[in-house]
Amino acid sequence: MMTGCTLSNLLGIRYTSKEKFLEILHNSTQFVEVNQRAIKKVPSLRGRSIINLFLEPSTRTRVSFELAGKRLSADTINISGSESSTKKGETLLDTVKTIAAMAPDAVVIRSSASGAPEFLAERTDNISIINAGDGLNEHPTQALLDCLSIKERLGKLEGLKVAIVGDVYHSRVARSNVMAHRLLGNEVRLVGPETLVPSKLISADLLRPITTDNPGRLTVHSCLEEGLSGVDVVMVLRMQLERQSNFFVPSLEEYSKEYGISEKVISKYCPDAVVLHPGPINRGVEISSELAYGSRSLIARQVELGVAVRMAVLFTLLAGGHEG
Ligand code: CP
């Protein structure tokens, strides 16, 4: 039985209540079952239209949102940055207002501009805006699918210690996951060199979900042993070379030597931990191939569950969580 939800936009985990977060995860499990069928299609969003506006490169998120819409029987239209009139100088707001004039039910947007989904949601009516990753800000559906992957493997989502390792500064995945785990009351440790994990991230309280008075503990660690000791979950982040305009590490080789995560590192500091990575991975830089494709890795399952989670998000927002 799917449960109701009154969300109209999904802008970030920062604004999402624990109840809604868990509701989307609950609805996701129903779609995991749909995705195991020979015919992976249900009529839930028949007659609805969804525009996937991807102004930044994406494989996982773009393909899974398109599959999710199609498996729910919605009409999906994909627009990429290079094909849209943004190339001719049209602003993002004018582009979305143009799209909105054609009355779609939802716009799924990925943009390099932090805050773009929120900006558009404030300026459009009768349309659901779904954040598929905005600049350095948030990637809420990634946090949802990461949590679903953890819950499936560990059998629980609360009372956990979670380490997020690497390029936190440039990572919207990290921001959404920090807020998701703090929302759930979990302990979160950010691990990496000061340049990539600045302590001001914590002091400025930028990583605090606004829907709870009791967020889980958040700490910063530049020592790998201190950050990883005894954790249940290790989330390895991609070195976001395309966003690093300055020299944040002396060299990738040196970074890898100091902070690269391998089976040896995990066995030493947190032998029971599962390992996640949002992808795409830089093999041999932030994570070893052996670990990425080993038994404690959830990476392939994260991608698989991404479709079910995005189906649940579309269903929850556009059908209010109710069939028919
Ligand atoms: N994890 C993630 O957002 O991957 P893509 O950039 O391929 O969508």
GROMACS .gro file of C-alpha atoms and ligand atoms in nm:
model
  332
    1MET     CA    1   0.000   0.000   0.000
    2MET     CA    2   0.157   0.331  -0.107
    3THR     CA    3   0.120   0.619   0.135
    4GLY     CA    4   0.018   0.981   0.067
    5CYS     CA    5   0.245   1.281   0.042
    6THR     CA    6   0.171   1.648  -0.014
    7LEU     CA    7   0.511   1.745  -0.154
    8SER     CA    8   0.493   1.940  -0.479
    9ASN     CA    9   0.866   2.000  -0.534
   10LEU     CA   10   1.181   1.815  -0.437
   11LEU     CA   11   1.440   2.090  -0.402
   12GLY     CA   12   1.671   1.945  -0.141
   13ILE     CA   13   1.695   1.721   0.163
   14ARG     CA   14   1.750   2.038   0.364
   15TYR     CA   15   1.377   2.114   0.332
   16THR     CA   16   1.243   1.757   0.350
   17SER     CA   17   1.095   1.623   0.673
   18LYS     CA   18   1.200   1.284   0.809
   19GLU     CA   19   0.843   1.164   0.758
   20LYS     CA   20   0.844   1.256   0.387
   21PHE     CA   21   1.193   1.118   0.339
   22LEU     CA   22   1.092   0.781   0.484
   23GLU     CA   23   0.768   0.788   0.287
   24ILE     CA   24   0.956   0.819  -0.043
   25LEU     CA   25   1.184   0.532   0.062
   26HIS     CA   26   0.880   0.325   0.153
   27ASN     CA   27   0.722   0.395  -0.187
   28SER     CA   28   1.057   0.310  -0.355
   29THR     CA   29   1.043  -0.047  -0.225
   30GLN     CA   30   0.715  -0.099  -0.413
   31PHE     CA   31   0.887   0.008  -0.736
   32VAL     CA   32   1.185  -0.220  -0.668
   33GLU     CA   33   0.934  -0.501  -0.708
   34VAL     CA   34   0.790  -0.350  -1.030
   35ASN     CA   35   1.144  -0.334  -1.172
   36GLN     CA   36   1.189  -0.707  -1.118
   37ARG     CA   37   0.892  -0.795  -1.338
   38ALA     CA   38   0.923  -0.904  -1.700
   39ILE     CA   39   0.705  -0.607  -1.801
   40LYS     CA   40   0.838  -0.319  -1.593
   41LYS     CA   41   0.553  -0.079  -1.647
   42VAL     CA   42   0.259   0.050  -1.441
   43PRO     CA   43  -0.008   0.302  -1.543
   44SER     CA   44   0.034   0.532  -1.239
   45LEU     CA   45   0.128   0.849  -1.432
   46ARG     CA   46  -0.057   0.786  -1.761
   47GLY     CA   47  -0.145   1.121  -1.921
   48ARG     CA   48   0.120   1.311  -1.724
   49SER     CA   49   0.419   1.476  -1.888
   50ILE     CA   50   0.768   1.521  -1.751
   51ILE     CA   51   1.047   1.734  -1.897
   52ASN     CA   52   1.401   1.626  -1.810
   53LEU     CA   53   1.614   1.940  -1.851
   54PHE     CA   54   1.978   1.842  -1.813
   55LEU     CA   55   2.212   2.136  -1.855
   56GLU     CA   56   2.512   1.945  -1.718
   57PRO     CA   57   2.648   1.601  -1.816
   58SER     CA   58   2.484   1.299  -1.655
   59THR     CA   59   2.450   0.928  -1.725
   60ARG     CA   60   2.293   0.772  -1.414
   61THR     CA   61   2.051   1.045  -1.312
   62ARG     CA   62   1.933   1.134  -1.663
   63VAL     CA   63   1.879   0.776  -1.780
   64SER     CA   64   1.712   0.669  -1.456
   65PHE     CA   65   1.473   0.967  -1.452
   66GLU     CA   66   1.377   0.891  -1.814
   67LEU     CA   67   1.328   0.521  -1.738
   68ALA     CA   68   1.136   0.609  -1.421
   69GLY     CA   69   0.894   0.833  -1.610
   70LYS     CA   70   0.845   0.578  -1.887
   71ARG     CA   71   0.791   0.288  -1.645
   72LEU     CA   72   0.518   0.497  -1.479
   73SER     CA   73   0.360   0.550  -1.825
   74ALA     CA   74   0.423   0.927  -1.827
   75ASP     CA   75   0.525   1.111  -2.144
   76THR     CA   76   0.889   1.208  -2.102
   77ILE     CA   77   1.084   1.463  -2.302
   78ASN     CA   78   1.458   1.510  -2.262
   79ILE     CA   79   1.639   1.835  -2.326
   80SER     CA   80   2.014   1.874  -2.291
   81GLY     CA   81   2.205   2.199  -2.260
   82SER     CA   82   2.362   2.169  -2.605
   83GLU     CA   83   2.019   2.121  -2.770
   84SER     CA   84   1.829   2.393  -2.589
   85SER     CA   85   1.792   2.764  -2.662
   86THR     CA   86   2.010   2.836  -2.357
   87LYS     CA   87   2.287   2.793  -2.618
   88LYS     CA   88   2.145   3.102  -2.795
   89GLY     CA   89   2.161   3.303  -2.475
   90GLU     CA   90   1.814   3.240  -2.333
   91THR     CA   91   1.819   3.259  -1.954
   92LEU     CA   92   1.735   2.957  -1.743
   93LEU     CA   93   1.425   3.134  -1.609
   94ASP     CA   94   1.300   3.214  -1.962
   95THR     CA   95   1.372   2.856  -2.070
   96VAL     CA   96   1.170   2.714  -1.782
   97LYS     CA   97   0.888   2.966  -1.829
   98THR     CA   98   0.875   2.864  -2.197
   99ILE     CA   99   0.859   2.498  -2.100
  100ALA     CA  100   0.600   2.576  -1.830
  101ALA     CA  101   0.376   2.742  -2.094
  102MET     CA  102   0.338   2.396  -2.252
  103ALA     CA  103   0.193   2.274  -1.919
  104PRO     CA  104   0.407   1.974  -1.823
  105ASP     CA  105   0.343   1.828  -1.480
  106ALA     CA  106   0.708   1.826  -1.376
  107VAL     CA  107   1.047   1.961  -1.473
  108VAL     CA  108   1.346   1.760  -1.358
  109ILE     CA  109   1.645   1.989  -1.368
  110ARG     CA  110   2.021   1.945  -1.347
  111SER     CA  111   2.219   2.266  -1.355
  112SER     CA  112   2.563   2.394  -1.264
  113ALA     CA  113   2.396   2.687  -1.087
  114SER     CA  114   2.358   2.624  -0.713
  115GLY     CA  115   2.003   2.711  -0.609
  116ALA     CA  116   1.857   2.699  -0.963
  117PRO     CA  117   1.570   2.458  -0.874
  118GLU     CA  118   1.464   2.673  -0.578
  119PHE     CA  119   1.485   2.991  -0.788
  120LEU     CA  120   1.262   2.833  -1.055
  121ALA     CA  121   1.014   2.685  -0.806
  122GLU     CA  122   0.956   3.032  -0.662
  123ARG     CA  123   0.878   3.169  -1.008
  124THR     CA  124   0.659   2.899  -1.163
  125ASP     CA  125   0.312   2.772  -1.074
  126ASN     CA  126   0.135   2.439  -1.117
  127ILE     CA  127   0.450   2.251  -1.200
  128SER     CA  128   0.667   2.026  -0.984
  129ILE     CA  129   1.035   2.113  -0.985
  130ILE     CA  130   1.265   1.823  -0.907
  131ASN     CA  131   1.631   1.882  -0.832
  132ALA     CA  132   1.853   1.635  -1.021
  133GLY     CA  133   2.171   1.807  -0.894
  134ASP     CA  134   2.241   2.180  -0.871
  135GLY     CA  135   2.599   2.306  -0.866
  136LEU     CA  136   2.760   2.260  -0.526
  137ASN     CA  137   2.426   2.257  -0.348
  138GLU     CA  138   2.220   1.935  -0.341
  139HIS     CA  139   2.144   1.607  -0.519
  140PRO     CA  140   1.844   1.484  -0.317
  141THR     CA  141   1.755   1.176  -0.521
  142GLN     CA  142   2.114   1.053  -0.484
  143ALA     CA  143   2.082   1.070  -0.104
  144LEU     CA  144   1.751   0.885  -0.124
  145LEU     CA  145   1.893   0.604  -0.336
  146ASP     CA  146   2.204   0.584  -0.119
  147CYS     CA  147   1.986   0.544   0.190
  148LEU     CA  148   1.772   0.280   0.021
  149SER     CA  149   2.089   0.087  -0.071
  150ILE     CA  150   2.216   0.107   0.289
  151LYS     CA  151   1.882   0.001   0.433
  152GLU     CA  152   1.858  -0.295   0.200
  153ARG     CA  153   2.207  -0.422   0.289
  154LEU     CA  154   2.225  -0.339   0.662
  155GLY     CA  155   1.856  -0.386   0.740
  156LYS     CA  156   1.839  -0.049   0.915
  157LEU     CA  157   1.884   0.320   0.851
  158GLU     CA  158   1.911   0.460   1.202
  159GLY     CA  159   2.177   0.430   1.473
  160LEU     CA  160   2.453   0.434   1.211
  161LYS     CA  161   2.798   0.592   1.189
  162VAL     CA  162   2.859   0.723   0.838
  163ALA     CA  163   3.193   0.849   0.700
  164ILE     CA  164   3.193   1.064   0.386
  165VAL     CA  165   3.543   1.075   0.242
  166GLY     CA  166   3.707   1.303  -0.013
  167ASP     CA  167   3.603   1.609  -0.210
  168VAL     CA  168   3.323   1.726   0.019
  169TYR     CA  169   3.373   2.090  -0.074
  170HIS     CA  170   3.260   2.043  -0.436
  171SER     CA  171   3.006   1.768  -0.368
  172ARG     CA  172   2.630   1.816  -0.378
  173VAL     CA  173   2.605   1.441  -0.313
  174ALA     CA  174   2.787   1.495   0.016
  175ARG     CA  175   2.562   1.785   0.118
  176SER     CA  176   2.241   1.590   0.053
  177ASN     CA  177   2.375   1.280   0.227
  178VAL     CA  178   2.497   1.473   0.530
  179MET     CA  179   2.152   1.625   0.569
  180ALA     CA  180   1.977   1.293   0.510
  181HIS     CA  181   2.180   1.110   0.775
  182ARG     CA  182   2.154   1.397   1.023
  183LEU     CA  183   1.778   1.396   0.962
  184LEU     CA  184   1.780   1.026   1.053
  185GLY     CA  185   1.984   1.099   1.368
  186ASN     CA  186   2.297   0.923   1.241
  187GLU     CA  187   2.652   1.030   1.323
  188VAL     CA  188   2.826   1.175   1.018
  189ARG     CA  189   3.203   1.217   0.984
  190LEU     CA  190   3.351   1.422   0.699
  191VAL     CA  191   3.698   1.295   0.617
  192GLY     CA  192   3.966   1.449   0.396
  193PRO     CA  193   4.229   1.721   0.369
  194GLU     CA  194   4.133   2.064   0.505
  195THR     CA  195   4.124   2.206   0.149
  196LEU     CA  196   3.848   1.961   0.049
  197VAL     CA  197   3.676   1.933   0.387
  198PRO     CA  198   3.693   2.285   0.533
  199SER     CA  199   3.583   2.304   0.896
  200LYS     CA  200   3.386   2.622   0.813
  201LEU     CA  201   3.130   2.394   0.645
  202ILE     CA  202   3.027   2.288   0.995
  203SER     CA  203   3.067   2.617   1.177
  204ALA     CA  204   2.851   2.797   0.920
  205ASP     CA  205   2.581   2.537   0.984
  206LEU     CA  206   2.530   2.492   0.611
  207LEU     CA  207   2.481   2.120   0.653
  208ARG     CA  208   2.188   2.127   0.893
  209PRO     CA  209   1.845   2.003   0.780
  210ILE     CA  210   1.592   2.270   0.876
  211THR     CA  211   1.313   2.023   0.955
  212THR     CA  212   1.462   1.879   1.274
  213ASP     CA  213   1.567   2.023   1.610
  214ASN     CA  214   1.787   1.722   1.683
  215PRO     CA  215   2.015   1.655   1.385
  216GLY     CA  216   2.274   1.378   1.414
  217ARG     CA  217   2.628   1.471   1.518
  218LEU     CA  218   2.860   1.606   1.246
  219THR     CA  219   3.242   1.612   1.277
  220VAL     CA  220   3.539   1.682   1.050
  221HIS     CA  221   3.854   1.467   1.037
  222SER     CA  222   4.173   1.508   0.838
  223CYS     CA  223   4.308   1.180   0.981
  224LEU     CA  224   4.175   0.878   0.791
  225GLU     CA  225   4.208   0.644   1.089
  226GLU     CA  226   4.017   0.881   1.317
  227GLY     CA  227   3.743   0.938   1.059
  228LEU     CA  228   3.691   0.575   0.957
  229SER     CA  229   3.735   0.389   1.287
  230GLY     CA  230   3.429   0.179   1.364
  231VAL     CA  231   3.193   0.327   1.104
  232ASP     CA  232   2.913   0.124   0.944
  233VAL     CA  233   2.911   0.307   0.612
  234VAL     CA  234   3.191   0.461   0.403
  235MET     CA  235   3.077   0.690   0.126
  236VAL     CA  236   3.364   0.768  -0.110
  237LEU     CA  237   3.330   1.085  -0.317
  238ARG     CA  238   3.452   1.149  -0.668
  239MET     CA  239   3.736   1.398  -0.703
  240GLN     CA  240   3.543   1.662  -0.898
  241LEU     CA  241   3.824   1.770  -1.125
  242GLU     CA  242   3.587   1.970  -1.349
  243ARG     CA  243   3.487   2.194  -1.056
  244GLN     CA  244   3.833   2.240  -0.904
  245SER     CA  245   3.953   2.574  -1.038
  246ASN     CA  246   4.242   2.591  -0.788
  247PHE     CA  247   4.492   2.340  -0.668
  248PHE     CA  248   4.313   2.164  -0.382
  249VAL     CA  249   4.563   1.877  -0.354
  250PRO     CA  250   4.934   1.870  -0.442
  251SER     CA  251   4.873   1.592  -0.698
  252LEU     CA  252   4.623   1.312  -0.755
  253GLU     CA  253   4.895   1.058  -0.678
  254GLU     CA  254   4.962   1.218  -0.342
  255TYR     CA  255   4.589   1.246  -0.265
  256SER     CA  256   4.543   0.882  -0.354
  257LYS     CA  257   4.831   0.775  -0.131
  258GLU     CA  258   4.693   0.967   0.166
  259TYR     CA  259   4.315   0.937   0.123
  260GLY     CA  260   4.253   0.672  -0.144
  261ILE     CA  261   4.013   0.405  -0.010
  262SER     CA  262   4.103   0.041  -0.066
  263GLU     CA  263   4.001  -0.294   0.080
  264LYS     CA  264   4.316  -0.277   0.296
  265VAL     CA  265   4.210   0.058   0.447
  266ILE     CA  266   3.854  -0.059   0.516
  267SER     CA  267   3.967  -0.394   0.665
  268LYS     CA  268   4.199  -0.208   0.898
  269TYR     CA  269   3.970   0.067   1.030
  270CYS     CA  270   3.610  -0.048   0.979
  271PRO     CA  271   3.601  -0.417   0.877
  272ASP     CA  272   3.220  -0.442   0.887
  273ALA     CA  273   3.152  -0.134   0.674
  274VAL     CA  274   2.972  -0.120   0.342
  275VAL     CA  275   3.109   0.112   0.073
  276LEU     CA  276   2.920   0.348  -0.154
  277HIS     CA  277   3.025   0.583  -0.434
  278PRO     CA  278   2.781   0.799  -0.635
  279GLY     CA  279   2.976   0.748  -0.957
  280PRO     CA  280   3.130   0.806  -1.194
  281ILE     CA  281   3.442   0.673  -1.022
  282ASN     CA  282   3.802   0.778  -1.085
  283ARG     CA  283   3.950   0.429  -1.060
  284GLY     CA  284   4.266   0.419  -0.858
  285VAL     CA  285   4.229   0.781  -0.740
  286GLU     CA  286   3.965   0.798  -0.465
  287ILE     CA  287   3.878   0.425  -0.467
  288SER     CA  288   4.056   0.108  -0.576
  289SER     CA  289   3.899  -0.110  -0.847
  290GLU     CA  290   3.917  -0.410  -0.614
  291LEU     CA  291   3.703  -0.234  -0.353
  292ALA     CA  292   3.463  -0.077  -0.605
  293TYR     CA  293   3.378  -0.418  -0.750
  294GLY     CA  294   3.418  -0.622  -0.431
  295SER     CA  295   3.156  -0.776  -0.204
  296ARG     CA  296   3.120  -0.483   0.038
  297SER     CA  297   3.057  -0.237  -0.247
  298LEU     CA  298   2.699  -0.118  -0.308
  299ILE     CA  299   2.790   0.082  -0.618
  300ALA     CA  300   2.610  -0.134  -0.876
  301ARG     CA  301   2.304  -0.164  -0.649
  302GLN     CA  302   2.298   0.216  -0.603
  303VAL     CA  303   2.256   0.256  -0.979
  304GLU     CA  304   1.989  -0.015  -0.993
  305LEU     CA  305   1.789   0.132  -0.705
  306GLY     CA  306   1.815   0.479  -0.858
  307VAL     CA  307   1.536   0.391  -1.102
  308ALA     CA  308   1.297   0.277  -0.825
  309VAL     CA  309   1.375   0.584  -0.613
  310ARG     CA  310   1.309   0.821  -0.902
  311MET     CA  311   0.986   0.637  -0.981
  312ALA     CA  312   0.885   0.688  -0.617
  313VAL     CA  313   0.974   1.059  -0.628
  314LEU     CA  314   0.771   1.117  -0.946
  315PHE     CA  315   0.483   0.908  -0.814
  316THR     CA  316   0.482   1.076  -0.473
  317LEU     CA  317   0.492   1.426  -0.618
  318LEU     CA  318   0.264   1.384  -0.918
  319ALA     CA  319   0.013   1.128  -0.794
  320GLY     CA  320   0.028   1.233  -0.427
  321GLY     CA  321   0.134   0.879  -0.346
  322HIS     CA  322  -0.208   0.736  -0.443
  323GLU     CA  323  -0.299   0.508  -0.731
  324GLY     CA  324  -0.580   0.604  -0.966
  325CP      N1  325   2.572   1.017  -0.942
  325CP      C1  326   2.540   1.093  -1.045
  325CP      O1  327   2.473   1.198  -1.031
  325CP      O2  328   2.584   1.047  -1.166
  325CP      P1  329   2.555   1.114  -1.307
  325CP      O3  330   2.630   1.245  -1.311
  325CP      O4  331   2.604   1.015  -1.409
  325CP      O5  332   2.408   1.140  -1.317
   0.00000   0.00000   0.00000
